């Protein structure tokens, strides 16, 4: 009788601890969700800019851009009249330069990517094959006890054209490990310690893993169709040019 009572007491304690753990995890998840409600989501189909969250610098930049477009008479967001551009939503195939996984890679950590094929605009290569770019870990969770699976979302960040214009990116790759919910539930009911040893699996991305990203906004190539090929010639020096007067 005593053993039964002790066993019941242990089971109740374990159950209580498990419930508290689950409750704390739910609360933590809700806090994360609330904190990210107004954050930019690179995996969303449409980007929503929350005006209240713009810094003063971002507000001034937005006003300046709107005024520039009015003066220039631009009919396409961010593009001067007559200029060739990379349209928003253009899909690019890229691959990881180095391996990444949900165990070691942290949120916001940058990772190197490279474009798999040439990006050709109006017959001219503007981003050559194998050009390096940047992506970042948008979300990361390593595998843990009670079968918690690893999660890793890697989003495109930026890649540059031949003439050094930054092309902002979004979308990317989403990977999740495995978990056995049924086995975890049984282990948790029998023993809290036992549940801790029921590990989920991490997600691994080998070097060379390919995925698709999108151009986040229209990108003015600072060239017209007439001089696009000249501007995008790789053997022509590109960069900041200054004139120095000598004595």
Short mmCIF file of C-alpha atoms in Angstrom, two decimals:
data_model
loop_
_atom_site.label_atom_id
_atom_site.label_comp_id
_atom_site.label_asym_id
_atom_site.label_seq_id
_atom_site.Cartn_x
_atom_site.Cartn_y
_atom_site.Cartn_z
CA UNK A 1 0.00 0.00 0.00
CA UNK A 2 2.82 2.36 0.93
CA UNK A 3 4.64 1.68 -2.36
CA UNK A 4 1.48 2.44 -4.29
CA UNK A 5 1.07 5.74 -2.42
CA UNK A 6 4.70 6.68 -3.04
CA UNK A 7 4.38 5.84 -6.69
CA UNK A 8 1.21 7.92 -6.97
CA UNK A 9 2.90 10.84 -5.25
CA UNK A 10 5.92 10.65 -7.58
CA UNK A 11 3.64 10.46 -10.62
CA UNK A 12 1.67 13.51 -9.43
CA UNK A 13 4.87 15.48 -8.86
CA UNK A 14 6.19 14.54 -12.30
CA UNK A 15 2.88 15.43 -13.91
CA UNK A 16 2.84 18.77 -12.12
CA UNK A 17 6.39 19.53 -13.19
CA UNK A 18 5.56 18.57 -16.76
CA UNK A 19 2.48 20.80 -16.80
CA UNK A 20 4.49 23.71 -15.39
CA UNK A 21 7.17 23.18 -18.02
CA UNK A 22 4.59 23.10 -20.81
CA UNK A 23 2.90 26.20 -19.40
CA UNK A 24 6.18 28.11 -19.28
CA UNK A 25 6.95 27.05 -22.85
CA UNK A 26 3.54 28.29 -23.99
CA UNK A 27 4.03 31.60 -22.21
CA UNK A 28 7.50 31.98 -23.72
CA UNK A 29 6.14 31.21 -27.19
CA UNK A 30 3.39 33.80 -26.72
CA UNK A 31 5.95 36.41 -25.68
CA UNK A 32 8.06 35.66 -28.74
CA UNK A 33 4.97 35.87 -30.94
CA UNK A 34 3.98 39.22 -29.44
CA UNK A 35 7.49 40.62 -29.84
CA UNK A 36 7.59 39.53 -33.49
CA UNK A 37 4.09 40.66 -34.48
CA UNK A 38 5.40 43.85 -36.08
CA UNK A 39 8.76 42.42 -37.20
CA UNK A 40 9.60 41.94 -40.85
CA UNK A 41 8.91 38.36 -41.96
CA UNK A 42 11.08 37.42 -44.98
CA UNK A 43 8.87 34.39 -45.63
CA UNK A 44 5.63 36.38 -45.92
CA UNK A 45 4.19 36.74 -49.41
CA UNK A 46 3.62 40.46 -48.95
CA UNK A 47 5.78 42.74 -46.86
CA UNK A 48 3.85 44.95 -44.46
CA UNK A 49 5.62 48.02 -43.13
CA UNK A 50 4.23 49.21 -39.80
CA UNK A 51 4.62 52.99 -39.80
CA UNK A 52 4.63 53.21 -35.98
CA UNK A 53 7.78 51.08 -35.85
CA UNK A 54 9.83 53.18 -38.28
CA UNK A 55 12.77 55.03 -36.79
CA UNK A 56 13.24 58.73 -37.48
CA UNK A 57 16.01 57.88 -39.95
CA UNK A 58 13.72 55.43 -41.79
CA UNK A 59 10.89 57.97 -41.88
CA UNK A 60 13.17 60.65 -43.36
CA UNK A 61 14.54 58.19 -45.92
CA UNK A 62 10.98 57.22 -46.90
CA UNK A 63 9.94 60.87 -47.31
CA UNK A 64 13.09 61.63 -49.30
CA UNK A 65 12.48 58.68 -51.63
CA UNK A 66 8.85 59.72 -52.20
CA UNK A 67 9.97 63.28 -53.03
CA UNK A 68 12.66 61.96 -55.39
CA UNK A 69 10.10 59.89 -57.26
CA UNK A 70 7.74 62.87 -57.58
CA UNK A 71 10.51 65.08 -58.97
CA UNK A 72 11.83 62.45 -61.36
CA UNK A 73 8.38 61.44 -62.50
CA UNK A 74 9.11 57.79 -61.83
CA UNK A 75 6.19 55.50 -62.56
CA UNK A 76 7.82 52.41 -61.03
CA UNK A 77 8.65 52.31 -57.33
CA UNK A 78 12.36 52.99 -56.80
CA UNK A 79 13.21 53.18 -60.53
CA UNK A 80 14.16 56.29 -62.50
CA UNK A 81 12.43 56.83 -65.87
CA UNK A 82 14.22 55.00 -68.67
CA UNK A 83 16.32 52.88 -66.34
CA UNK A 84 16.50 49.10 -66.55
CA UNK A 85 15.70 47.32 -63.31
CA UNK A 86 15.34 43.95 -61.59
CA UNK A 87 11.62 43.57 -60.77
CA UNK A 88 10.43 42.85 -57.27
CA UNK A 89 9.60 39.16 -56.86
CA UNK A 90 12.24 37.92 -59.32
CA UNK A 91 13.18 34.39 -58.23
CA UNK A 92 16.83 33.39 -57.93
CA UNK A 93 18.23 29.90 -57.37
CA UNK A 94 21.03 29.90 -54.80
CA UNK A 95 22.97 27.38 -52.72
CA UNK A 96 24.72 27.33 -49.35
CA UNK A 97 28.48 27.75 -49.52
CA UNK A 98 29.01 26.02 -46.16
CA UNK A 99 27.01 23.50 -44.15
CA UNK A 100 24.49 24.78 -41.59
CA UNK A 101 22.31 23.11 -38.96
CA UNK A 102 19.79 23.89 -36.25
CA UNK A 103 22.16 22.83 -33.45
CA UNK A 104 25.04 25.24 -34.00
CA UNK A 105 23.61 28.10 -36.05
CA UNK A 106 21.91 30.86 -34.06
CA UNK A 107 19.17 33.35 -34.88
CA UNK A 108 20.40 36.27 -37.06
CA UNK A 109 23.68 34.50 -37.86
CA UNK A 110 24.83 35.25 -41.41
CA UNK A 111 25.59 32.47 -43.88
CA UNK A 112 27.18 32.66 -47.33
CA UNK A 113 25.22 31.78 -50.45
CA UNK A 114 26.01 31.88 -54.16
CA UNK A 115 23.77 32.17 -57.19
CA UNK A 116 23.54 29.02 -59.31
CA UNK A 117 22.70 30.59 -62.69
CA UNK A 118 23.39 33.92 -64.38
CA UNK A 119 20.73 36.57 -63.86
CA UNK A 120 20.21 38.06 -67.31
CA UNK A 121 18.21 41.26 -67.80
CA UNK A 122 17.35 42.31 -71.37
CA UNK A 123 20.11 40.09 -72.76
CA UNK A 124 22.83 41.32 -70.38
CA UNK A 125 24.28 39.39 -67.43
CA UNK A 126 23.81 41.56 -64.34
CA UNK A 127 24.60 38.93 -61.67
CA UNK A 128 27.01 36.24 -62.92
CA UNK A 129 26.78 32.61 -61.90
CA UNK A 130 28.67 31.83 -58.63
CA UNK A 131 28.41 35.41 -57.36
CA UNK A 132 28.50 35.31 -53.56
CA UNK A 133 25.70 36.77 -51.46
CA UNK A 134 24.41 36.74 -47.91
CA UNK A 135 21.57 34.94 -46.15
CA UNK A 136 20.82 34.77 -42.44
CA UNK A 137 19.19 32.48 -39.89
CA UNK A 138 15.71 33.93 -39.41
CA UNK A 139 14.59 31.30 -36.88
CA UNK A 140 16.57 28.66 -35.00
CA UNK A 141 15.74 26.01 -32.41
CA UNK A 142 17.97 23.08 -31.60
CA UNK A 143 16.51 19.68 -30.78
CA UNK A 144 15.89 18.96 -27.10
CA UNK A 145 14.18 16.80 -24.52
CA UNK A 146 10.60 15.53 -24.79
CA UNK A 147 11.17 15.07 -28.51
CA UNK A 148 11.51 18.76 -29.32
CA UNK A 149 12.58 18.89 -32.96
CA UNK A 150 15.18 21.20 -34.39
CA UNK A 151 14.00 24.10 -36.55
CA UNK A 152 16.05 26.22 -38.93
CA UNK A 153 14.75 28.90 -41.31
CA UNK A 154 17.37 30.54 -43.51
CA UNK A 155 16.30 33.63 -45.45
CA UNK A 156 18.03 35.45 -48.28
CA UNK A 157 19.52 38.82 -47.36
CA UNK A 158 21.52 40.43 -50.18
CA UNK A 159 23.51 39.86 -53.35
CA UNK A 160 25.25 42.42 -55.58
CA UNK A 161 25.22 43.10 -59.30
CA UNK A 162 28.32 43.48 -61.48
CA UNK A 163 28.23 47.24 -60.93
CA UNK A 164 28.02 46.76 -57.15
CA UNK A 165 24.33 47.52 -56.62
CA UNK A 166 22.90 45.70 -53.61
CA UNK A 167 19.88 43.53 -54.38
CA UNK A 168 17.79 42.89 -51.23
CA UNK A 169 16.39 39.36 -50.92
CA UNK A 170 13.67 37.50 -49.06
CA UNK A 171 12.23 33.96 -48.84
CA UNK A 172 14.54 30.99 -48.38
CA UNK A 173 14.56 27.50 -46.91
CA UNK A 174 12.58 26.03 -43.99
CA UNK A 175 13.71 22.82 -42.33
CA UNK A 176 12.43 20.90 -39.32
CA UNK A 177 13.73 17.77 -37.63
CA UNK A 178 11.63 14.83 -36.49
CA UNK A 179 9.87 13.98 -33.23
CA UNK A 180 7.81 11.07 -31.94
CA UNK A 181 4.86 12.65 -30.16
CA UNK A 182 3.32 9.37 -28.99
CA UNK A 183 6.51 8.00 -27.47
CA UNK A 184 7.22 11.35 -25.85
CA UNK A 185 3.76 11.48 -24.25
CA UNK A 186 4.17 7.98 -22.78
CA UNK A 187 7.64 8.72 -21.46
CA UNK A 188 6.51 11.99 -19.92
CA UNK A 189 3.60 10.32 -18.12
CA UNK A 190 5.83 7.60 -16.70
CA UNK A 191 8.84 9.69 -15.82
CA UNK A 192 9.88 13.31 -16.19
CA UNK A 193 13.51 12.20 -16.41
CA UNK A 194 12.62 9.64 -19.04
CA UNK A 195 11.01 12.32 -21.15
CA UNK A 196 14.18 14.40 -21.05
CA UNK A 197 16.04 11.58 -22.77
CA UNK A 198 13.53 11.43 -25.64
CA UNK A 199 15.43 13.67 -28.03
CA UNK A 200 14.12 15.12 -31.26
CA UNK A 201 16.43 15.42 -34.26
CA UNK A 202 18.18 18.50 -35.64
CA UNK A 203 17.96 19.66 -39.24
CA UNK A 204 21.17 19.65 -41.28
CA UNK A 205 21.82 21.57 -44.49
CA UNK A 206 24.94 20.25 -46.27
CA UNK A 207 27.13 22.64 -48.26
CA UNK A 208 25.59 22.96 -51.71
CA UNK A 209 22.00 22.77 -50.48
CA UNK A 210 20.02 24.73 -53.07
CA UNK A 211 16.88 26.78 -52.53
CA UNK A 212 14.99 29.72 -53.98
CA UNK A 213 15.00 33.34 -52.87
CA UNK A 214 13.14 36.39 -54.19
CA UNK A 215 14.14 39.96 -54.93
CA UNK A 216 12.53 41.99 -52.15
CA UNK A 217 11.94 45.24 -54.07
CA UNK A 218 12.50 46.81 -57.47
CA UNK A 219 16.23 47.41 -58.00
CA UNK A 220 17.29 50.26 -60.28
CA UNK A 221 20.39 49.10 -62.19
CA UNK A 222 21.50 52.72 -62.73
CA UNK A 223 21.65 52.15 -66.47
CA UNK A 224 19.51 52.57 -69.55
CA UNK A 225 19.08 49.87 -72.18
CA UNK A 226 21.58 51.74 -74.38
CA UNK A 227 24.48 51.57 -71.89
CA UNK A 228 23.46 48.51 -69.84
CA UNK A 229 25.99 46.19 -71.47
CA UNK A 230 28.81 48.68 -70.93
CA UNK A 231 27.83 49.25 -67.30
CA UNK A 232 27.69 45.50 -66.65
CA UNK A 233 31.03 44.66 -68.28
CA UNK A 234 33.04 43.02 -65.50
CA UNK A 235 36.44 44.26 -66.76
CA UNK A 236 35.33 47.88 -66.49
CA UNK A 237 36.26 49.29 -63.04
CA UNK A 238 33.24 49.96 -60.82
CA UNK A 239 33.18 51.86 -57.56
CA UNK A 240 33.54 55.33 -56.07
CA UNK A 241 35.44 57.69 -58.33
CA UNK A 242 37.06 60.93 -57.16
CA UNK A 243 39.09 63.60 -58.92
CA UNK A 244 42.25 64.87 -57.21
CA UNK A 245 43.83 68.16 -58.20
CA UNK A 246 47.61 68.07 -58.02
CA UNK A 247 49.96 71.03 -57.67
#
